[in-house]
PDB file of C-alpha atoms in Angstrom:
ATOM      1  CA  UNK A   1      -0.006   0.004   0.002  1.00 44.00           C
ATOM      2  CA  UNK A   2       2.771   2.459   0.942  1.00 47.00           C
ATOM      3  CA  UNK A   3       4.529   1.825  -2.378  1.00 52.00           C
ATOM      4  CA  UNK A   4       1.278   2.583  -4.246  1.00 43.00           C
ATOM      5  CA  UNK A   5       0.971   5.893  -2.406  1.00 43.00           C
ATOM      6  CA  UNK A   6       4.584   6.745  -3.192  1.00 45.00           C
ATOM      7  CA  UNK A   7       4.175   5.966  -6.900  1.00 50.00           C
ATOM      8  CA  UNK A   8       1.097   8.163  -6.989  1.00 45.00           C
ATOM      9  CA  UNK A   9       3.073  11.001  -5.420  1.00 51.00           C
ATOM     10  CA  UNK A  10       1.132  10.858  -2.145  1.00 71.00           C
ATOM     11  CA  UNK A  11       4.309  11.088  -0.121  1.00 83.00           C
ATOM     12  CA  UNK A  12       2.846  11.970   3.291  1.00 89.00           C
ATOM     13  CA  UNK A  13       0.410   9.038   3.076  1.00 90.00           C
ATOM     14  CA  UNK A  14       3.251   6.752   1.989  1.00 89.00           C
ATOM     15  CA  UNK A  15       5.321   7.891   4.950  1.00 92.00           C
ATOM     16  CA  UNK A  16       2.538   7.040   7.394  1.00 92.00           C
ATOM     17  CA  UNK A  17       2.167   3.548   5.916  1.00 92.00           C
ATOM     18  CA  UNK A  18       5.918   2.917   6.068  1.00 95.00           C
ATOM     19  CA  UNK A  19       6.036   4.020   9.707  1.00 94.00           C
ATOM     20  CA  UNK A  20       3.280   1.528  10.528  1.00 95.00           C
ATOM     21  CA  UNK A  21       5.102  -1.170   8.563  1.00 95.00           C
ATOM     22  CA  UNK A  22       8.275  -0.420  10.522  1.00 96.00           C
ATOM     23  CA  UNK A  23       6.437  -0.796  13.827  1.00 96.00           C
ATOM     24  CA  UNK A  24       5.183  -4.225  12.723  1.00 97.00           C
ATOM     25  CA  UNK A  25       8.649  -5.305  11.571  1.00 96.00           C
ATOM     26  CA  UNK A  26      10.108  -4.244  14.930  1.00 96.00           C
ATOM     27  CA  UNK A  27       7.367  -6.050  16.853  1.00 97.00           C
ATOM     28  CA  UNK A  28       8.082  -9.192  14.818  1.00 97.00           C
ATOM     29  CA  UNK A  29      11.851  -8.859  15.275  1.00 97.00           C
ATOM     30  CA  UNK A  30      12.283  -8.953  11.486  1.00 97.00           C
ATOM     31  CA  UNK A  31      15.594  -7.150  11.077  1.00 97.00           C
ATOM     32  CA  UNK A  32      15.725  -7.523   7.299  1.00 96.00           C
ATOM     33  CA  UNK A  33      12.244  -6.022   6.841  1.00 97.00           C
ATOM     34  CA  UNK A  34      13.155  -3.186   9.208  1.00 97.00           C
ATOM     35  CA  UNK A  35      16.041  -2.353   6.893  1.00 97.00           C
ATOM     36  CA  UNK A  36      13.856  -2.496   3.778  1.00 97.00           C
ATOM     37  CA  UNK A  37      11.219  -0.231   5.334  1.00 97.00           C
ATOM     38  CA  UNK A  38      13.779   2.267   6.706  1.00 97.00           C
ATOM     39  CA  UNK A  39      15.209   2.443   3.193  1.00 97.00           C
ATOM     40  CA  UNK A  40      11.781   3.275   1.770  1.00 96.00           C
ATOM     41  CA  UNK A  41      11.274   6.014   4.372  1.00 96.00           C
ATOM     42  CA  UNK A  42      14.606   7.432   3.230  1.00 97.00           C
ATOM     43  CA  UNK A  43      13.399   7.306  -0.381  1.00 95.00           C
ATOM     44  CA  UNK A  44      10.250   9.310   0.466  1.00 95.00           C
ATOM     45  CA  UNK A  45      12.242  11.918   2.391  1.00 95.00           C
ATOM     46  CA  UNK A  46      14.742  12.212  -0.477  1.00 95.00           C
ATOM     47  CA  UNK A  47      11.864  12.853  -2.888  1.00 89.00           C
ATOM     48  CA  UNK A  48      10.581  15.534  -0.530  1.00 89.00           C
ATOM     49  CA  UNK A  49      13.977  17.208  -0.573  1.00 91.00           C
ATOM     50  CA  UNK A  50      14.679  16.418   3.089  1.00 95.00           C
ATOM     51  CA  UNK A  51      18.147  15.125   2.310  1.00 97.00           C
ATOM     52  CA  UNK A  52      19.699  15.107   5.799  1.00 97.00           C
ATOM     53  CA  UNK A  53      16.715  13.218   7.211  1.00 97.00           C
ATOM     54  CA  UNK A  54      16.890  10.785   4.277  1.00 97.00           C
ATOM     55  CA  UNK A  55      20.563  10.152   4.993  1.00 98.00           C
ATOM     56  CA  UNK A  56      19.825   9.311   8.621  1.00 98.00           C
ATOM     57  CA  UNK A  57      17.184   6.750   7.605  1.00 98.00           C
ATOM     58  CA  UNK A  58      19.482   5.226   4.975  1.00 98.00           C
ATOM     59  CA  UNK A  59      22.231   4.855   7.564  1.00 98.00           C
ATOM     60  CA  UNK A  60      19.849   3.042   9.912  1.00 97.00           C
ATOM     61  CA  UNK A  61      18.621   0.900   7.014  1.00 98.00           C
ATOM     62  CA  UNK A  62      22.201  -0.019   6.171  1.00 98.00           C
ATOM     63  CA  UNK A  63      22.872  -1.144   9.751  1.00 98.00           C
ATOM     64  CA  UNK A  64      19.808  -3.416   9.673  1.00 97.00           C
ATOM     65  CA  UNK A  65      20.755  -4.863   6.302  1.00 97.00           C
ATOM     66  CA  UNK A  66      24.280  -5.578   7.521  1.00 98.00           C
ATOM     67  CA  UNK A  67      22.852  -7.297  10.607  1.00 97.00           C
ATOM     68  CA  UNK A  68      20.564  -9.381   8.377  1.00 97.00           C
ATOM     69  CA  UNK A  69      23.383 -10.289   5.960  1.00 97.00           C
ATOM     70  CA  UNK A  70      21.462  -8.725   3.062  1.00 97.00           C
ATOM     71  CA  UNK A  71      24.342  -8.011   0.678  1.00 98.00           C
ATOM     72  CA  UNK A  72      22.200  -6.913  -2.256  1.00 97.00           C
ATOM     73  CA  UNK A  73      20.142  -4.654   0.010  1.00 97.00           C
ATOM     74  CA  UNK A  74      23.301  -3.104   1.406  1.00 98.00           C
ATOM     75  CA  UNK A  75      24.340  -2.185  -2.119  1.00 98.00           C
ATOM     76  CA  UNK A  76      20.952  -0.629  -2.870  1.00 98.00           C
ATOM     77  CA  UNK A  77      21.107   1.538   0.254  1.00 98.00           C
ATOM     78  CA  UNK A  78      24.735   2.538  -0.336  1.00 98.00           C
ATOM     79  CA  UNK A  79      23.683   3.602  -3.822  1.00 98.00           C
ATOM     80  CA  UNK A  80      20.964   5.851  -2.417  1.00 98.00           C
ATOM     81  CA  UNK A  81      23.378   7.405   0.086  1.00 98.00           C
ATOM     82  CA  UNK A  82      25.587   8.190  -2.894  1.00 98.00           C
ATOM     83  CA  UNK A  83      22.600   9.763  -4.687  1.00 97.00           C
ATOM     84  CA  UNK A  84      21.836  12.047  -1.745  1.00 98.00           C
ATOM     85  CA  UNK A  85      25.464  13.119  -1.400  1.00 98.00           C
ATOM     86  CA  UNK A  86      25.643  13.804  -5.155  1.00 97.00           C
ATOM     87  CA  UNK A  87      22.539  16.017  -4.859  1.00 95.00           C
ATOM     88  CA  UNK A  88      24.278  17.863  -2.038  1.00 96.00           C
ATOM     89  CA  UNK A  89      27.312  18.437  -4.249  1.00 96.00           C
ATOM     90  CA  UNK A  90      29.502  16.111  -2.192  1.00 97.00           C
ATOM     91  CA  UNK A  91      30.864  14.364  -5.296  1.00 97.00           C
ATOM     92  CA  UNK A  92      33.930  12.709  -3.769  1.00 97.00           C
ATOM     93  CA  UNK A  93      31.886  11.237  -0.925  1.00 98.00           C
ATOM     94  CA  UNK A  94      29.197  10.141  -3.380  1.00 98.00           C
ATOM     95  CA  UNK A  95      31.802   8.391  -5.495  1.00 98.00           C
ATOM     96  CA  UNK A  96      33.095   6.449  -2.491  1.00 98.00           C
ATOM     97  CA  UNK A  97      29.578   5.240  -1.644  1.00 98.00           C
ATOM     98  CA  UNK A  98      28.900   4.267  -5.258  1.00 98.00           C
ATOM     99  CA  UNK A  99      32.119   2.251  -5.314  1.00 98.00           C
ATOM    100  CA  UNK A 100      31.044   0.376  -2.178  1.00 98.00           C
ATOM    101  CA  UNK A 101      27.565  -0.123  -3.655  1.00 98.00           C
ATOM    102  CA  UNK A 102      29.125  -1.569  -6.810  1.00 98.00           C
ATOM    103  CA  UNK A 103      31.188  -4.023  -4.764  1.00 98.00           C
ATOM    104  CA  UNK A 104      28.043  -5.239  -2.999  1.00 98.00           C
ATOM    105  CA  UNK A 105      26.100  -5.538  -6.275  1.00 98.00           C
ATOM    106  CA  UNK A 106      28.943  -7.611  -7.757  1.00 98.00           C
ATOM    107  CA  UNK A 107      29.109  -9.822  -4.631  1.00 98.00           C
ATOM    108  CA  UNK A 108      25.349 -10.371  -4.808  1.00 98.00           C
ATOM    109  CA  UNK A 109      25.370 -11.037  -8.575  1.00 97.00           C
ATOM    110  CA  UNK A 110      22.975  -8.109  -9.031  1.00 97.00           C
ATOM    111  CA  UNK A 111      23.603  -7.218 -12.673  1.00 98.00           C
ATOM    112  CA  UNK A 112      20.968  -4.499 -12.782  1.00 96.00           C
ATOM    113  CA  UNK A 113      22.340  -2.940  -9.588  1.00 97.00           C
ATOM    114  CA  UNK A 114      25.826  -2.964 -11.088  1.00 98.00           C
ATOM    115  CA  UNK A 115      24.575  -1.128 -14.166  1.00 97.00           C
ATOM    116  CA  UNK A 116      22.617   1.511 -12.261  1.00 97.00           C
ATOM    117  CA  UNK A 117      25.596   2.229 -10.002  1.00 98.00           C
ATOM    118  CA  UNK A 118      28.047   2.351 -12.903  1.00 98.00           C
ATOM    119  CA  UNK A 119      25.714   4.866 -14.508  1.00 97.00           C
ATOM    120  CA  UNK A 120      25.837   7.086 -11.404  1.00 97.00           C
ATOM    121  CA  UNK A 121      29.623   6.862 -11.276  1.00 98.00           C
ATOM    122  CA  UNK A 122      29.572   8.059 -14.873  1.00 98.00           C
ATOM    123  CA  UNK A 123      27.305  10.945 -13.865  1.00 97.00           C
ATOM    124  CA  UNK A 124      29.674  12.074 -11.123  1.00 97.00           C
ATOM    125  CA  UNK A 125      32.691  11.890 -13.427  1.00 98.00           C
ATOM    126  CA  UNK A 126      30.821  13.811 -16.145  1.00 97.00           C
ATOM    127  CA  UNK A 127      29.894  16.513 -13.616  1.00 95.00           C
ATOM    128  CA  UNK A 128      33.587  16.774 -12.689  1.00 95.00           C
ATOM    129  CA  UNK A 129      34.442  17.213 -16.368  1.00 95.00           C
ATOM    130  CA  UNK A 130      36.170  13.809 -16.674  1.00 97.00           C
ATOM    131  CA  UNK A 131      34.358  13.006 -19.903  1.00 97.00           C
ATOM    132  CA  UNK A 132      36.491  10.111 -21.170  1.00 97.00           C
ATOM    133  CA  UNK A 133      36.240   8.307 -17.836  1.00 98.00           C
ATOM    134  CA  UNK A 134      32.495   9.025 -17.679  1.00 98.00           C
ATOM    135  CA  UNK A 135      32.033   7.547 -21.159  1.00 98.00           C
ATOM    136  CA  UNK A 136      33.807   4.341 -20.168  1.00 98.00           C
ATOM    137  CA  UNK A 137      31.541   3.928 -17.141  1.00 98.00           C
ATOM    138  CA  UNK A 138      28.426   4.641 -19.200  1.00 98.00           C
ATOM    139  CA  UNK A 139      29.465   1.993 -21.728  1.00 98.00           C
ATOM    140  CA  UNK A 140      29.900  -0.590 -18.959  1.00 98.00           C
ATOM    141  CA  UNK A 141      26.586   0.492 -17.438  1.00 98.00           C
ATOM    142  CA  UNK A 142      24.853   0.009 -20.787  1.00 98.00           C
ATOM    143  CA  UNK A 143      26.266  -3.507 -21.126  1.00 98.00           C
ATOM    144  CA  UNK A 144      24.847  -4.395 -17.688  1.00 98.00           C
ATOM    145  CA  UNK A 145      21.468  -2.813 -18.470  1.00 98.00           C
ATOM    146  CA  UNK A 146      21.265  -4.813 -21.693  1.00 98.00           C
ATOM    147  CA  UNK A 147      22.259  -8.008 -19.874  1.00 98.00           C
ATOM    148  CA  UNK A 148      19.557  -7.359 -17.262  1.00 97.00           C
ATOM    149  CA  UNK A 149      16.958  -6.525 -19.912  1.00 97.00           C
ATOM    150  CA  UNK A 150      16.349  -3.188 -18.217  1.00 97.00           C
ATOM    151  CA  UNK A 151      14.975  -1.066 -21.061  1.00 98.00           C
ATOM    152  CA  UNK A 152      14.489   2.063 -18.963  1.00 97.00           C
ATOM    153  CA  UNK A 153      18.062   2.016 -17.672  1.00 97.00           C
ATOM    154  CA  UNK A 154      19.350   1.404 -21.180  1.00 98.00           C
ATOM    155  CA  UNK A 155      17.630   4.617 -22.258  1.00 98.00           C
ATOM    156  CA  UNK A 156      18.875   6.663 -19.317  1.00 97.00           C
ATOM    157  CA  UNK A 157      22.449   5.474 -19.946  1.00 98.00           C
ATOM    158  CA  UNK A 158      22.213   6.156 -23.687  1.00 98.00           C
ATOM    159  CA  UNK A 159      21.074   9.654 -22.740  1.00 98.00           C
ATOM    160  CA  UNK A 160      24.197  10.038 -20.561  1.00 97.00           C
ATOM    161  CA  UNK A 161      26.403   8.956 -23.475  1.00 98.00           C
ATOM    162  CA  UNK A 162      24.638  11.529 -25.652  1.00 98.00           C
ATOM    163  CA  UNK A 163      25.301  14.211 -23.037  1.00 97.00           C
ATOM    164  CA  UNK A 164      29.023  13.456 -22.986  1.00 98.00           C
ATOM    165  CA  UNK A 165      29.270  13.483 -26.782  1.00 98.00           C
ATOM    166  CA  UNK A 166      27.365  16.777 -26.936  1.00 97.00           C
ATOM    167  CA  UNK A 167      29.709  18.253 -24.319  1.00 96.00           C
ATOM    168  CA  UNK A 168      32.652  17.196 -26.528  1.00 96.00           C
ATOM    169  CA  UNK A 169      31.046  18.871 -29.536  1.00 97.00           C
ATOM    170  CA  UNK A 170      30.251  15.601 -31.334  1.00 98.00           C
ATOM    171  CA  UNK A 171      26.737  16.736 -32.116  1.00 98.00           C
ATOM    172  CA  UNK A 172      25.719  14.240 -34.800  1.00 98.00           C
ATOM    173  CA  UNK A 173      26.870  11.331 -32.648  1.00 98.00           C
ATOM    174  CA  UNK A 174      25.049  12.832 -29.664  1.00 98.00           C
ATOM    175  CA  UNK A 175      21.842  13.045 -31.705  1.00 98.00           C
ATOM    176  CA  UNK A 176      22.069   9.360 -32.638  1.00 98.00           C
ATOM    177  CA  UNK A 177      22.421   8.375 -28.982  1.00 98.00           C
ATOM    178  CA  UNK A 178      19.575  10.654 -27.916  1.00 98.00           C
ATOM    179  CA  UNK A 179      17.339   9.091 -30.590  1.00 98.00           C
ATOM    180  CA  UNK A 180      18.100   5.601 -29.281  1.00 98.00           C
ATOM    181  CA  UNK A 181      17.556   6.817 -25.712  1.00 98.00           C
ATOM    182  CA  UNK A 182      14.156   8.231 -26.708  1.00 98.00           C
ATOM    183  CA  UNK A 183      13.132   4.897 -28.245  1.00 98.00           C
ATOM    184  CA  UNK A 184      13.995   3.100 -25.011  1.00 98.00           C
ATOM    185  CA  UNK A 185      12.176   5.688 -22.876  1.00 98.00           C
ATOM    186  CA  UNK A 186       9.083   5.288 -25.044  1.00 98.00           C
ATOM    187  CA  UNK A 187       9.279   1.501 -24.820  1.00 98.00           C
ATOM    188  CA  UNK A 188       9.579   1.723 -21.025  1.00 97.00           C
ATOM    189  CA  UNK A 189       6.703   4.240 -20.783  1.00 97.00           C
ATOM    190  CA  UNK A 190       8.988   6.670 -18.982  1.00 97.00           C
ATOM    191  CA  UNK A 191       7.289  10.000 -19.729  1.00 97.00           C
ATOM    192  CA  UNK A 192       9.730  12.113 -17.713  1.00 96.00           C
ATOM    193  CA  UNK A 193      12.792  10.625 -19.455  1.00 97.00           C
ATOM    194  CA  UNK A 194      11.122  11.105 -22.853  1.00 98.00           C
ATOM    195  CA  UNK A 195      10.780  14.821 -22.044  1.00 98.00           C
ATOM    196  CA  UNK A 196      14.373  15.127 -20.828  1.00 97.00           C
ATOM    197  CA  UNK A 197      15.696  13.408 -23.947  1.00 98.00           C
ATOM    198  CA  UNK A 198      13.570  15.532 -26.280  1.00 98.00           C
ATOM    199  CA  UNK A 199      14.980  18.571 -24.525  1.00 98.00           C
ATOM    200  CA  UNK A 200      18.528  17.237 -25.205  1.00 98.00           C
ATOM    201  CA  UNK A 201      17.682  16.771 -28.889  1.00 98.00           C
ATOM    202  CA  UNK A 202      16.416  20.358 -28.961  1.00 98.00           C
ATOM    203  CA  UNK A 203      19.652  21.568 -27.374  1.00 98.00           C
ATOM    204  CA  UNK A 204      21.772  19.876 -30.049  1.00 98.00           C
ATOM    205  CA  UNK A 205      19.631  21.248 -32.897  1.00 98.00           C
ATOM    206  CA  UNK A 206      19.820  24.746 -31.388  1.00 98.00           C
ATOM    207  CA  UNK A 207      23.616  24.471 -31.284  1.00 98.00           C
ATOM    208  CA  UNK A 208      23.565  23.420 -34.941  1.00 97.00           C
ATOM    209  CA  UNK A 209      21.495  26.494 -35.813  1.00 97.00           C
ATOM    210  CA  UNK A 210      18.380  24.453 -36.627  1.00 98.00           C
ATOM    211  CA  UNK A 211      16.161  26.796 -34.629  1.00 98.00           C
ATOM    212  CA  UNK A 212      12.748  25.843 -35.979  1.00 98.00           C
ATOM    213  CA  UNK A 213      13.486  22.134 -35.486  1.00 98.00           C
ATOM    214  CA  UNK A 214      14.809  22.853 -31.992  1.00 98.00           C
ATOM    215  CA  UNK A 215      11.630  24.735 -31.159  1.00 98.00           C
ATOM    216  CA  UNK A 216       9.483  21.788 -32.206  1.00 98.00           C
ATOM    217  CA  UNK A 217      11.456  19.408 -29.983  1.00 98.00           C
ATOM    218  CA  UNK A 218      11.290  21.805 -27.022  1.00 98.00           C
ATOM    219  CA  UNK A 219       7.523  22.082 -27.456  1.00 98.00           C
ATOM    220  CA  UNK A 220       7.168  18.291 -27.378  1.00 98.00           C
ATOM    221  CA  UNK A 221       9.486  18.128 -24.381  1.00 98.00           C
ATOM    222  CA  UNK A 222       7.370  20.713 -22.559  1.00 98.00           C
ATOM    223  CA  UNK A 223       4.193  18.683 -23.112  1.00 98.00           C
ATOM    224  CA  UNK A 224       5.837  15.606 -21.610  1.00 98.00           C
ATOM    225  CA  UNK A 225       7.316  17.544 -18.669  1.00 96.00           C
ATOM    226  CA  UNK A 226       3.786  18.777 -17.929  1.00 96.00           C
ATOM    227  CA  UNK A 227       2.383  15.238 -18.206  1.00 96.00           C
ATOM    228  CA  UNK A 228       5.073  13.948 -15.837  1.00 93.00           C
ATOM    229  CA  UNK A 229       4.588  16.804 -13.347  1.00 90.00           C
ATOM    230  CA  UNK A 230       8.239  17.748 -13.792  1.00 92.00           C
ATOM    231  CA  UNK A 231       8.181  21.417 -12.785  1.00 92.00           C
ATOM    232  CA  UNK A 232      11.923  21.920 -13.085  1.00 92.00           C
ATOM    233  CA  UNK A 233      11.872  20.345 -16.568  1.00 95.00           C
ATOM    234  CA  UNK A 234       9.068  22.667 -17.621  1.00 96.00           C
ATOM    235  CA  UNK A 235      10.975  25.731 -16.399  1.00 96.00           C
ATOM    236  CA  UNK A 236      14.249  24.767 -18.053  1.00 96.00           C
ATOM    237  CA  UNK A 237      12.546  23.980 -21.372  1.00 98.00           C
ATOM    238  CA  UNK A 238      10.561  27.250 -21.288  1.00 98.00           C
ATOM    239  CA  UNK A 239      13.873  29.039 -20.795  1.00 97.00           C
ATOM    240  CA  UNK A 240      15.352  27.321 -23.852  1.00 98.00           C
ATOM    241  CA  UNK A 241      12.279  28.212 -25.921  1.00 98.00           C
ATOM    242  CA  UNK A 242      12.915  31.820 -24.877  1.00 98.00           C
ATOM    243  CA  UNK A 243      16.550  31.479 -25.970  1.00 98.00           C
ATOM    244  CA  UNK A 244      15.550  30.257 -29.437  1.00 98.00           C
ATOM    245  CA  UNK A 245      12.988  33.027 -29.873  1.00 98.00           C
ATOM    246  CA  UNK A 246      15.575  35.619 -28.776  1.00 98.00           C
ATOM    247  CA  UNK A 247      17.980  34.270 -31.383  1.00 97.00           C
ATOM    248  CA  UNK A 248      15.218  34.604 -33.974  1.00 97.00           C
ATOM    249  CA  UNK A 249      14.736  38.244 -32.986  1.00 97.00           C
ATOM    250  CA  UNK A 250      11.314  37.669 -31.405  1.00 98.00           C
ATOM    251  CA  UNK A 251      12.218  39.464 -28.207  1.00 98.00           C
ATOM    252  CA  UNK A 252       8.736  40.102 -26.818  1.00 97.00           C
ATOM    253  CA  UNK A 253       7.797  36.450 -27.200  1.00 97.00           C
ATOM    254  CA  UNK A 254      11.138  35.425 -25.668  1.00 98.00           C
ATOM    255  CA  UNK A 255      10.485  37.663 -22.671  1.00 98.00           C
ATOM    256  CA  UNK A 256       7.091  36.033 -22.062  1.00 97.00           C
ATOM    257  CA  UNK A 257       8.678  32.571 -22.058  1.00 97.00           C
ATOM    258  CA  UNK A 258      11.446  33.711 -19.707  1.00 97.00           C
ATOM    259  CA  UNK A 259       8.864  35.118 -17.305  1.00 97.00           C
ATOM    260  CA  UNK A 260       6.898  31.847 -17.314  1.00 96.00           C
ATOM    261  CA  UNK A 261      10.104  29.902 -16.723  1.00 96.00           C
ATOM    262  CA  UNK A 262      11.087  32.131 -13.822  1.00 94.00           C
ATOM    263  CA  UNK A 263       7.685  31.775 -12.176  1.00 92.00           C
ATOM    264  CA  UNK A 264       7.820  27.981 -12.405  1.00 89.00           C
ATOM    265  CA  UNK A 265      11.367  27.695 -11.129  1.00 86.00           C
ATOM    266  CA  UNK A 266      10.626  30.042  -8.233  1.00 84.00           C
ATOM    267  CA  UNK A 267       7.561  27.963  -7.349  1.00 76.00           C
ATOM    268  CA  UNK A 268       9.628  24.802  -7.453  1.00 65.00           C
ATOM    269  CA  UNK A 269      12.227  26.384  -5.160  1.00 60.00           C
ATOM    270  CA  UNK A 270       9.518  27.349  -2.675  1.00 41.00           C
ATOM    271  CA  UNK A 271       8.067  23.822  -2.714  1.00 41.00           C
ATOM    272  CA  UNK A 272      11.508  22.282  -2.236  1.00 40.00           C
ATOM    273  CA  UNK A 273      12.225  24.612   0.677  1.00 35.00           C
ATOM    274  CA  UNK A 274       9.017  23.485   2.356  1.00 36.00           C
ATOM    275  CA  UNK A 275      10.108  19.869   1.896  1.00 32.00           C
TER     276      UNK A 275
END
């Protein structure tokens, strides 16, 4: 039930259900289930932007999983600790947790977990500007995602490869990877990732001077961001639409898009601050 609430975005309701589940697991002396439930509470808090609280729950979850000998579960929780630290800008610390998570995933034979963690290592390296190293990790992550039959993760990783190639100025190659990523996102029914990838395609076309084509992709991306409830994605894409219009000399129209983008991003910031 709690997972259903979380997937529907009803985070407070999910939190209440997880707290009840934790009480039952403690009453039953089920250490493994305590760890699983504490992990889920951490996930909800992370989605609410309460990162320090999420970290505390993940740390407790990790202790329970170690006590229960749940090696795969340890890796999953270490991965999430890395995610929180990466969001906080603590990239070196995040990398250390991802490396430990990868070791656990390998020990547990968790091929999907290996791929997801390799992908995040690639993300950290890309953020640090280590593009060649990032690309190598993404390629390994893609191999694991394909071996695990994880279509969604294949798409997300292909998107990361496209990002690196775009950053290196290899725009045609980046487009090809984004197109493959979009196919995977569509096959997985991942609306948010479809929007993010369409935005990336728009960015490449804008850099190539294909402004009308870029505009069409941004408009599609915006529709999908709205469908996914991705407020930040909406704001960023509105900003890029404004950029294209400004380049086309349509300054009044650009200004209107910038104003809409600013309103959305301010609203998102306020919501995040409230947790």
